[in-house]
mmCIF file of C-alpha atoms in Angstrom:
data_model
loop_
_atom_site.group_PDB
_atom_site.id
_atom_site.type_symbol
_atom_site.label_atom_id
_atom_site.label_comp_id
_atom_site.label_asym_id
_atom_site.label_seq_id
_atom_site.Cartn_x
_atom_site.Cartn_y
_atom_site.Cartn_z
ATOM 1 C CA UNK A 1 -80.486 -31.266 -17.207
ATOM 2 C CA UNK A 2 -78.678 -33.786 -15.338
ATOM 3 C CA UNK A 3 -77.913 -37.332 -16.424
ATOM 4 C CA UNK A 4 -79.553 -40.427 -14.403
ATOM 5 C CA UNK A 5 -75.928 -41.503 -14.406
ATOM 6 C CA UNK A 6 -74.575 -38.297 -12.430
ATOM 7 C CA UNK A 7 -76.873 -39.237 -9.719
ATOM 8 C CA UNK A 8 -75.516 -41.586 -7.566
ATOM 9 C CA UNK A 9 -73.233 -39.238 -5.896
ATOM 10 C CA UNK A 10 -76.569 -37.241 -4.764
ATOM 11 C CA UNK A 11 -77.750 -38.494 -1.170
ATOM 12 C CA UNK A 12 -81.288 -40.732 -1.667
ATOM 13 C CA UNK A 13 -83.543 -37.577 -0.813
ATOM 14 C CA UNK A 14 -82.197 -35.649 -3.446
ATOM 15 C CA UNK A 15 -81.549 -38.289 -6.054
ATOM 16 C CA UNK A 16 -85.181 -38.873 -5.378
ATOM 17 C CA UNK A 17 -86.119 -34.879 -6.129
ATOM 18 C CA UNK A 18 -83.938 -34.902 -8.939
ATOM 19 C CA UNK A 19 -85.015 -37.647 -11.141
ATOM 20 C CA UNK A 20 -88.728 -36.410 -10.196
ATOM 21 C CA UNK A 21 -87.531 -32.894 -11.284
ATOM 22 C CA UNK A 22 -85.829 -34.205 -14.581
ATOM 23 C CA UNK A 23 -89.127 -36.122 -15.298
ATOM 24 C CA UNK A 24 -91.284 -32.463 -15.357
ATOM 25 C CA UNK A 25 -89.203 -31.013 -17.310
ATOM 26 C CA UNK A 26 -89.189 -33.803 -19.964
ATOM 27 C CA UNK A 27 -93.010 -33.911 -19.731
ATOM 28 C CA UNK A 28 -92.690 -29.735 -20.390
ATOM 29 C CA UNK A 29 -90.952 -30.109 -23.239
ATOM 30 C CA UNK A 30 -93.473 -32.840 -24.685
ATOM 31 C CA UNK A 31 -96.516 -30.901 -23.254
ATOM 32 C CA UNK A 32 -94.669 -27.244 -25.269
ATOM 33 C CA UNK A 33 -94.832 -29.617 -28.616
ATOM 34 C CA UNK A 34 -98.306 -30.149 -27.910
ATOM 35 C CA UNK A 35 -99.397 -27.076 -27.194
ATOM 36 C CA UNK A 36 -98.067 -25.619 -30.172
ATOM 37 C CA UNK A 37 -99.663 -28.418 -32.561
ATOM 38 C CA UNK A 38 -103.058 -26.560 -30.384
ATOM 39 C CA UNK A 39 -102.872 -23.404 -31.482
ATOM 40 C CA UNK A 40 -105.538 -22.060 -33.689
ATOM 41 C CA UNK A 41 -104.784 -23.074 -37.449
ATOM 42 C CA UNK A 42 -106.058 -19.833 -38.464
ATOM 43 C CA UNK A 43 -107.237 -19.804 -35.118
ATOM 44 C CA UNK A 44 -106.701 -23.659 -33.885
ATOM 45 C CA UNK A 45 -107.923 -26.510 -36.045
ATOM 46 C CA UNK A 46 -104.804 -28.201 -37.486
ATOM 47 C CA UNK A 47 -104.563 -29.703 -33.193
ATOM 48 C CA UNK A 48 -103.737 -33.199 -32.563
ATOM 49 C CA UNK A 49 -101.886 -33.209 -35.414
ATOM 50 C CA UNK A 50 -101.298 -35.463 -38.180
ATOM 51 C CA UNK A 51 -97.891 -34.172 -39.577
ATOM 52 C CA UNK A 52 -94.896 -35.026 -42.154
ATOM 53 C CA UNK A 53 -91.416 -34.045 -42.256
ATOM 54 C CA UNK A 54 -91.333 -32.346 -45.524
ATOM 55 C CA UNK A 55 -94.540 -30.618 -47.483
ATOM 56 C CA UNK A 56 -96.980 -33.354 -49.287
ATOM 57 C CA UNK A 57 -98.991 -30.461 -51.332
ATOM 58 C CA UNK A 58 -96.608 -28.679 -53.614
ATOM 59 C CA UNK A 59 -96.314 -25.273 -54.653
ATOM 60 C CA UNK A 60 -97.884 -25.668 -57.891
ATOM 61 C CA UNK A 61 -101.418 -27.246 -56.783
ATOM 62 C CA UNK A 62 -101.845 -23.590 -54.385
ATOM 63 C CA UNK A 63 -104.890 -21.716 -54.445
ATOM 64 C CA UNK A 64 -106.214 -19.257 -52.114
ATOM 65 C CA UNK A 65 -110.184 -19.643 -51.352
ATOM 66 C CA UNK A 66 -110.684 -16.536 -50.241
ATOM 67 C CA UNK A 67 -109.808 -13.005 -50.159
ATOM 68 C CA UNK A 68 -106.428 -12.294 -49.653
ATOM 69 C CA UNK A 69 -106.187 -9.259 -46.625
ATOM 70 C CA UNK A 70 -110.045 -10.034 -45.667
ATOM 71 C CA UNK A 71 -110.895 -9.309 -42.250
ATOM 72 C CA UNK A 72 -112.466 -12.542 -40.607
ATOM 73 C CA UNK A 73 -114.821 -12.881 -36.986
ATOM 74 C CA UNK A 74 -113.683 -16.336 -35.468
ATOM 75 C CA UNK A 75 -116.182 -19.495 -34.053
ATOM 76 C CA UNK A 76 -114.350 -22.309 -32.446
ATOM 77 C CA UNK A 77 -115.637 -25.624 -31.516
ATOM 78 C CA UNK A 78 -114.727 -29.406 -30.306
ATOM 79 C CA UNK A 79 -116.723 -31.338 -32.763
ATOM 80 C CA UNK A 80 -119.392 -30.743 -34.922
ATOM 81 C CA UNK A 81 -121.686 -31.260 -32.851
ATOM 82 C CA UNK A 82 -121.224 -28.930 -30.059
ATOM 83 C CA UNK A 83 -121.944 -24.840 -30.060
ATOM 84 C CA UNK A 84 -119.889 -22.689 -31.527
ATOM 85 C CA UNK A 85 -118.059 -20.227 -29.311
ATOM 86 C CA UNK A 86 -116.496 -16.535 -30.780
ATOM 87 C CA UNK A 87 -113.204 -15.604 -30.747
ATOM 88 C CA UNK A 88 -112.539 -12.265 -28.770
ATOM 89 C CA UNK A 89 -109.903 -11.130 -31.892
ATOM 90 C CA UNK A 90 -110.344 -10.641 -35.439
ATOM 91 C CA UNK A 91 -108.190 -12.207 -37.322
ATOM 92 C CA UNK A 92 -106.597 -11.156 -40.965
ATOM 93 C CA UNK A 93 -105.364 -13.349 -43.769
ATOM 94 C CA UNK A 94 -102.970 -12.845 -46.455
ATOM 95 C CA UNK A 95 -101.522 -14.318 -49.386
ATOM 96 C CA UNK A 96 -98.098 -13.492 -50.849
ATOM 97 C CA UNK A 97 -97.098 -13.688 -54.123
ATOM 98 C CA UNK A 98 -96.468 -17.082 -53.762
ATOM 99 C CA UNK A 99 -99.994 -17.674 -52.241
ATOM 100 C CA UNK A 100 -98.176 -18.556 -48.675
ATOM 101 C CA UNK A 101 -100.801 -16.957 -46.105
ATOM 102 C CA UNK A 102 -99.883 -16.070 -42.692
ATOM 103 C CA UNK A 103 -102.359 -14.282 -40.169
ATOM 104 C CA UNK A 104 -102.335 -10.644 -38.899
ATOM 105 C CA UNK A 105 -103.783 -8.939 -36.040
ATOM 106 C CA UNK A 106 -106.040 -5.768 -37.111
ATOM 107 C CA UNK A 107 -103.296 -3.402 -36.811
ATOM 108 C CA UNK A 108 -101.217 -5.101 -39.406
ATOM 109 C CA UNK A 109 -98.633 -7.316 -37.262
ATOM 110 C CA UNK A 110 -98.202 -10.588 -37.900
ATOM 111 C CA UNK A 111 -99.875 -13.208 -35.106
ATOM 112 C CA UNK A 112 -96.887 -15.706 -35.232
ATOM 113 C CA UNK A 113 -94.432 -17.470 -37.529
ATOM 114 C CA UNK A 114 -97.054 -19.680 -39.020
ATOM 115 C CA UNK A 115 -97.444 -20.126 -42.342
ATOM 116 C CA UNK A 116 -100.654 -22.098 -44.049
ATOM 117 C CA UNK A 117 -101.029 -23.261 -48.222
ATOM 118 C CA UNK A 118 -104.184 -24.271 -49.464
ATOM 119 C CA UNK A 119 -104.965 -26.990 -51.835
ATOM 120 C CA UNK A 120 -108.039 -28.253 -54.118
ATOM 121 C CA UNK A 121 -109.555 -31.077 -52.647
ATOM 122 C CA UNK A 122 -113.111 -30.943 -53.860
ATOM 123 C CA UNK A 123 -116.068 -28.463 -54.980
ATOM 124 C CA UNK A 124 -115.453 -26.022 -51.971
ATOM 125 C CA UNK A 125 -113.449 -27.982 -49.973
ATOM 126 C CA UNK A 126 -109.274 -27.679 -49.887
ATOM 127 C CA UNK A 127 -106.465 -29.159 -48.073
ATOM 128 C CA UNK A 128 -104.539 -26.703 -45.502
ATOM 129 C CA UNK A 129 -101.435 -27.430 -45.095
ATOM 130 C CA UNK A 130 -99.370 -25.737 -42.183
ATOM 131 C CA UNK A 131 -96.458 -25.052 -40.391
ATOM 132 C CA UNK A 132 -95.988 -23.271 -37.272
ATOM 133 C CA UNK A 133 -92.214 -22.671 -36.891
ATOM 134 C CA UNK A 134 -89.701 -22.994 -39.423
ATOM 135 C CA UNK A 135 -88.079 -26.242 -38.002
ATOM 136 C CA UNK A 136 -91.279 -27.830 -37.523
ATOM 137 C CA UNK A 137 -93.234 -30.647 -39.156
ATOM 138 C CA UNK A 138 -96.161 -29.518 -41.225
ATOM 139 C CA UNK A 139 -99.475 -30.071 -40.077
ATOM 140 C CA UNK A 140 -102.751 -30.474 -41.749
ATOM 141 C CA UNK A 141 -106.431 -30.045 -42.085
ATOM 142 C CA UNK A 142 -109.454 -29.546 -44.199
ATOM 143 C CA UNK A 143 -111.412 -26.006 -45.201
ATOM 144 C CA UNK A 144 -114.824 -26.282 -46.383
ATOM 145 C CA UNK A 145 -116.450 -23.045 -48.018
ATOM 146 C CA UNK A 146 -120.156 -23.225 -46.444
ATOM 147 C CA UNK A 147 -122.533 -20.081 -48.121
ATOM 148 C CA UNK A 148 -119.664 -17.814 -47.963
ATOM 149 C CA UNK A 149 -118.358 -19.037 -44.488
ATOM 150 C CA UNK A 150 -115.153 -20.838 -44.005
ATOM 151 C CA UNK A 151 -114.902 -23.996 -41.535
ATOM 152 C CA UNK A 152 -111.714 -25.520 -41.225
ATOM 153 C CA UNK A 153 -111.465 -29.327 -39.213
ATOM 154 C CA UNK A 154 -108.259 -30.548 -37.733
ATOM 155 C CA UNK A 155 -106.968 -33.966 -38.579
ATOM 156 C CA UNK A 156 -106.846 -34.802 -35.185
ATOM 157 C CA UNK A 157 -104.745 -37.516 -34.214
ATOM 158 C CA UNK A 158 -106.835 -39.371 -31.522
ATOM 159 C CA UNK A 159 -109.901 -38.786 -33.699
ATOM 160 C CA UNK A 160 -108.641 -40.408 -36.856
ATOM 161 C CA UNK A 161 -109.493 -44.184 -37.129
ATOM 162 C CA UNK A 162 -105.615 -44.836 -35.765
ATOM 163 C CA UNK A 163 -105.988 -48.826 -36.532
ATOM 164 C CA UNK A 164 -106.341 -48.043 -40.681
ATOM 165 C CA UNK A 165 -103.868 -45.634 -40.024
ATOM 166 C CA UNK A 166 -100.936 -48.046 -38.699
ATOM 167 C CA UNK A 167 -102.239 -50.432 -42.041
ATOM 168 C CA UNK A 168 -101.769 -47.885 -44.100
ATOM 169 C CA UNK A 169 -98.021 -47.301 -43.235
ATOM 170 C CA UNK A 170 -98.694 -44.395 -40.924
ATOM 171 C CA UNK A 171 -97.058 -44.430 -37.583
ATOM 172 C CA UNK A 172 -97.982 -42.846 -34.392
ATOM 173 C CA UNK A 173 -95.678 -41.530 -31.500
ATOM 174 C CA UNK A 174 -96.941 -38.761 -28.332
ATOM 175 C CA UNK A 175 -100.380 -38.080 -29.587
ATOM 176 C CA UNK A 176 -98.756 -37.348 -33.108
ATOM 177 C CA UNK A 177 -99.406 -39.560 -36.396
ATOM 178 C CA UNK A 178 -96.472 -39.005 -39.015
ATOM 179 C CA UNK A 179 -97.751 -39.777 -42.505
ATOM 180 C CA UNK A 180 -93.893 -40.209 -43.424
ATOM 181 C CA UNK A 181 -93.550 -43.664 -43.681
ATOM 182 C CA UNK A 182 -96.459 -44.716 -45.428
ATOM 183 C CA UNK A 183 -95.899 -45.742 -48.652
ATOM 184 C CA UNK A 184 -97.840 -42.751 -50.366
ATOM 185 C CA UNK A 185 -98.408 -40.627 -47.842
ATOM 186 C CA UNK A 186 -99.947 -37.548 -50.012
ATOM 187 C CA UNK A 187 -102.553 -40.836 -50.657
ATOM 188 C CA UNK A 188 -102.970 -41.117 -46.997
ATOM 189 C CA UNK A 189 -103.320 -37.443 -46.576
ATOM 190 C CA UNK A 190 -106.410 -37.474 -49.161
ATOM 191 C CA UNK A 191 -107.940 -40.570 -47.705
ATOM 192 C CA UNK A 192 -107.906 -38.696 -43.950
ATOM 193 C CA UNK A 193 -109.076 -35.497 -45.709
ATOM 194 C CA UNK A 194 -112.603 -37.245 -47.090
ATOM 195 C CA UNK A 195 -113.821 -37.321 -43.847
ATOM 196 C CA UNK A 196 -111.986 -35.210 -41.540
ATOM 197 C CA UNK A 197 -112.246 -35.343 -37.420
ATOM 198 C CA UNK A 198 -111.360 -32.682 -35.374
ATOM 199 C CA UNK A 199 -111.547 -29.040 -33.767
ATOM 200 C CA UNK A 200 -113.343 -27.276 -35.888
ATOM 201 C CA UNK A 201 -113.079 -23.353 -36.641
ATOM 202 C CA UNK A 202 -115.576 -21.477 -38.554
ATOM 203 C CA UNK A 203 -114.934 -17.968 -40.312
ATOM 204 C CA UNK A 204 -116.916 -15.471 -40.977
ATOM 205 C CA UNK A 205 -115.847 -12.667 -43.754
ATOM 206 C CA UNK A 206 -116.504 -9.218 -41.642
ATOM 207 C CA UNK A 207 -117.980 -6.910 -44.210
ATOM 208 C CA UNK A 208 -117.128 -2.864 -43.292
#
């Protein structure tokens, strides 16, 4: 890319086209980060996102809810309110022997790098905890079990009451909210997860 400072040997015009062109691709590169935080958490929940640096749930509180390799029809929505809308793909979860999952297509392939932990929260309810690339921030979100069905809501950034947020030490930067520099930020993460805002995603076990 070139520097604002290299541009003053560029006639107006194209000083002009190049600052405008160095602005797009800045705004790509913010809108890629975004995108990826949009992606379906298990399908797309975890959007929005609140994040942290390092992993608040550790390895020892892990669970998985479900069954690990189970075959799963997806239902995504905007807020709990509106209809639910399937998923065209099937999508298959799996636990290693560490009880990290990470989601496969039906022929066995993995979907992407993500990997997601799950974490008692309540009676049928856990925290998810995710991250999408290895040098990415974790992201996180709530799964409810619901007779048998899974729903998993987003902590969305703009949904979140961002006001309590900022008192509670959180700070927020390009649609993100970094738990990071509150002062107890797993406490944070717990208070957010009690009532959780959000895309939602609902799934439902196939049975063959």
């Amino acid at each position: 890319m070139i520097a604002v400072r290299d541009l003053a040997a560029y006639p107006p015009s194209l000083r002009h086209n190049l600052r405008r062109s160095s602005a797009i691709i800045r705004e790509a590169h913010i809108v890629s980060s975004l995108l990826r935080c949009f992606v379906l958490l298990l399908g797309m929940a975890l959007a929005g996102c609140v994040t942290s640096k390092a992993p608040l749930l550790s390895a020892d509180s892990r669970v998985v809810p479900f069954k690990s390799g189970g075959t799963f029809d997806t239902y995504e929505r905007e807020d709990p309110s509106g209809p639910w809308k399937k998923s065209d793909a099937r999508s298959v979860f799996t636990a290693d022997q560490s009880l990290v999952v990470r989601e496969f297509d039906e022929a066995g392939k993995p979907k992407d790098e993500a990997i997601y932990t799950f974490h008692p929260l309540g009676p049928e309810r856990f925290l998810v905890q995710a991250r999408f690339k290895p040098d990415e921030a974790y992201a996180y979100g709530v799964l409810e079990i619901r007779s048998g069905e899974g729903v998993v809501t987003g902590l969305n950034c703009k949904s979140i009451d961002q006001s309590a947020f900022r008192r509670d030490g959180g700070t927020i930067a390009n649609d993100f909210c970094a738990l990071d520099s509150a002062p107890d930020p797993l406490a944070l993460l717990r208070k957010l997860g009690a009532a959780p805002a959000g895309v939602q995603v609902r799934y439902v076990p196939v049975t063959k």
